[in-house]
Short mmCIF file of C-alpha atoms in Angstrom, two decimals:
data_model
loop_
_atom_site.label_atom_id
_atom_site.label_comp_id
_atom_site.label_asym_id
_atom_site.label_seq_id
_atom_site.Cartn_x
_atom_site.Cartn_y
_atom_site.Cartn_z
CA MET A 206 106.05 -52.58 5.78
CA LEU A 207 105.46 -49.91 8.60
CA VAL A 208 101.70 -49.41 9.82
CA GLY A 209 100.37 -47.64 12.72
CA ALA A 210 97.49 -46.22 14.40
CA THR A 211 96.88 -43.80 17.53
CA LEU A 212 93.91 -43.72 19.76
CA GLY A 213 93.32 -39.88 20.84
CA PHE A 214 91.85 -38.75 23.96
CA ALA A 215 89.93 -35.56 24.24
CA THR A 216 90.84 -35.17 28.02
CA VAL A 217 92.56 -37.10 30.70
CA SER A 218 92.18 -35.96 34.09
CA GLY A 219 95.11 -36.85 36.64
CA THR A 220 92.96 -39.04 38.53
CA ALA A 221 92.20 -41.10 35.43
CA MET A 222 96.14 -41.19 34.59
CA ALA A 223 97.02 -42.46 38.07
CA GLY A 224 94.98 -45.49 37.71
CA GLU A 225 95.49 -48.49 35.33
CA ALA A 226 98.10 -48.01 32.39
CA ASP A 227 96.45 -47.32 29.08
CA VAL A 228 97.89 -48.30 25.64
CA THR A 229 97.24 -45.36 23.47
CA ALA A 230 99.09 -45.89 20.23
CA VAL A 231 100.85 -48.78 18.26
CA ALA A 232 103.07 -49.06 15.18
CA LEU A 233 104.00 -52.20 13.93
CA ARG A 234 106.61 -53.63 11.21
CA THR A 235 105.68 -56.71 9.39
CA GLY A 236 108.02 -59.40 7.79
CA SER A 237 108.78 -62.83 8.85
CA THR A 238 108.36 -61.61 12.50
CA TYR A 239 106.53 -58.47 13.91
CA SER A 240 107.89 -55.52 15.62
CA PHE A 241 105.38 -53.47 17.87
CA SER A 242 106.27 -49.97 19.14
CA VAL A 243 103.54 -49.05 21.84
CA THR A 244 102.69 -46.21 23.48
CA VAL A 245 101.76 -46.41 27.11
CA ARG A 246 100.32 -43.53 29.45
CA HIS A 247 100.34 -43.79 33.02
CA ALA A 248 100.99 -41.67 35.94
CA ASP A 249 104.22 -43.51 37.23
CA GLU A 250 104.94 -42.16 40.88
CA GLY A 251 108.30 -44.13 41.17
CA TRP A 252 109.71 -47.73 41.75
CA GLU A 253 106.68 -48.84 43.88
CA HIS A 254 103.88 -47.47 41.23
CA TYR A 255 104.85 -47.47 37.55
CA ALA A 256 103.80 -49.25 34.41
CA ASN A 257 106.00 -52.17 34.30
CA ARG A 258 105.07 -54.21 31.10
CA TRP A 259 102.96 -54.36 27.95
CA GLU A 260 101.66 -57.47 26.40
CA VAL A 261 100.53 -58.74 22.90
CA LEU A 262 97.82 -61.19 23.25
CA SER A 263 95.59 -63.22 20.87
CA LEU A 264 91.91 -62.25 20.95
CA ASP A 265 91.12 -65.21 23.34
CA GLY A 266 93.43 -63.75 25.90
CA LYS A 267 96.78 -65.81 25.30
CA VAL A 268 99.89 -63.96 26.03
CA LEU A 269 101.82 -64.04 22.92
CA ALA A 270 104.52 -61.70 23.83
CA THR A 271 105.75 -59.43 26.74
CA ARG A 272 107.77 -56.14 26.68
CA VAL A 273 109.22 -55.75 30.35
CA LEU A 274 109.56 -51.95 31.26
CA ALA A 275 112.55 -51.85 33.61
CA HIS A 276 111.91 -48.63 35.18
CA PRO A 277 109.52 -45.96 36.10
CA HIS A 278 108.81 -43.17 33.48
CA VAL A 279 107.85 -40.26 35.82
CA ASN A 280 108.93 -37.44 33.52
CA GLU A 281 108.33 -39.07 30.21
CA GLN A 282 104.51 -39.39 29.47
CA PRO A 283 103.28 -40.98 27.35
CA PHE A 284 106.15 -43.12 26.32
CA THR A 285 107.03 -45.47 23.42
CA ARG A 286 108.85 -48.88 23.75
CA SER A 287 109.30 -51.53 21.15
CA LEU A 288 109.58 -55.20 21.06
CA SER A 289 110.91 -57.03 17.82
CA GLY A 290 111.07 -60.82 16.64
CA VAL A 291 107.42 -61.50 17.67
CA LYS A 292 106.38 -64.64 16.19
CA LEU A 293 102.48 -65.13 15.93
CA PRO A 294 100.50 -68.21 15.46
CA ALA A 295 99.68 -68.97 11.70
CA GLY A 296 96.46 -67.37 10.67
CA THR A 297 96.62 -64.61 13.36
CA LYS A 298 94.63 -61.54 11.97
CA GLU A 299 94.36 -59.24 14.92
CA VAL A 300 96.11 -58.99 18.31
CA ARG A 301 95.17 -57.25 21.55
CA LEU A 302 97.51 -54.79 23.33
CA ARG A 303 97.44 -54.17 27.01
CA ALA A 304 99.54 -52.55 29.60
CA ASN A 305 100.32 -53.39 33.32
CA ASP A 306 101.27 -51.47 36.24
CA LYS A 307 102.79 -52.77 39.66
CA VAL A 308 99.68 -51.56 41.71
CA HIS A 309 96.44 -52.17 39.62
CA GLY A 310 97.65 -54.79 37.21
CA VAL A 311 95.91 -54.75 33.94
CA GLY A 312 92.54 -52.68 33.30
CA GLY A 313 93.48 -49.87 31.59
CA VAL A 314 92.53 -48.96 27.88
CA GLU A 315 93.45 -51.87 25.63
CA LEU A 316 93.82 -51.62 21.64
CA ILE A 317 93.00 -54.35 19.08
CA VAL A 318 95.27 -54.24 16.18
CA ASP A 319 94.47 -55.48 12.58
CA LEU A 320 97.82 -56.98 11.45
CA ALA A 321 97.25 -56.53 7.78
CA THR A 322 96.32 -52.76 7.93
CA GLY A 323 97.92 -51.74 11.22
CA LYS A 324 94.54 -49.85 12.14
CA SER A 325 93.40 -50.21 15.86
CA ARG A 326 90.34 -49.89 17.60
CA GLN A 327 89.67 -49.76 21.60
CA ALA A 328 88.91 -52.97 22.87
CA ASP A 329 85.76 -53.60 24.99
CA GLY A 330 86.45 -54.46 28.70
CA GLY A 331 89.09 -52.02 29.16
CA ARG A 332 88.46 -48.52 30.82
CA SER A 333 87.41 -46.04 28.60
#
């Protein structure tokens, strides 16, 4: 089953984009394991400053899966990358998605996704 959600932004300034990496959308496929397609927005500047991974976390902050981003996406913004075969602990109803960049680490916009519906909402604690 394919479910998805998008978080829209009315305005994003160049300065805001140059900061932390933001998760802006997610689509997931369910089955015996999960597949996540996550859209990240970050003003990648080259090999020294780019979004280098995104993570699936439990609501209490445990990293459940990581998608490493192997290179900068300077001319492709926002960009979407997928991770398949994700096994989640029994009883997991929601997960948190966050992105990381090489300079700032985590701290950008994060999404919480309801695994039953695919609907997402912005997580508290991330930059808005």
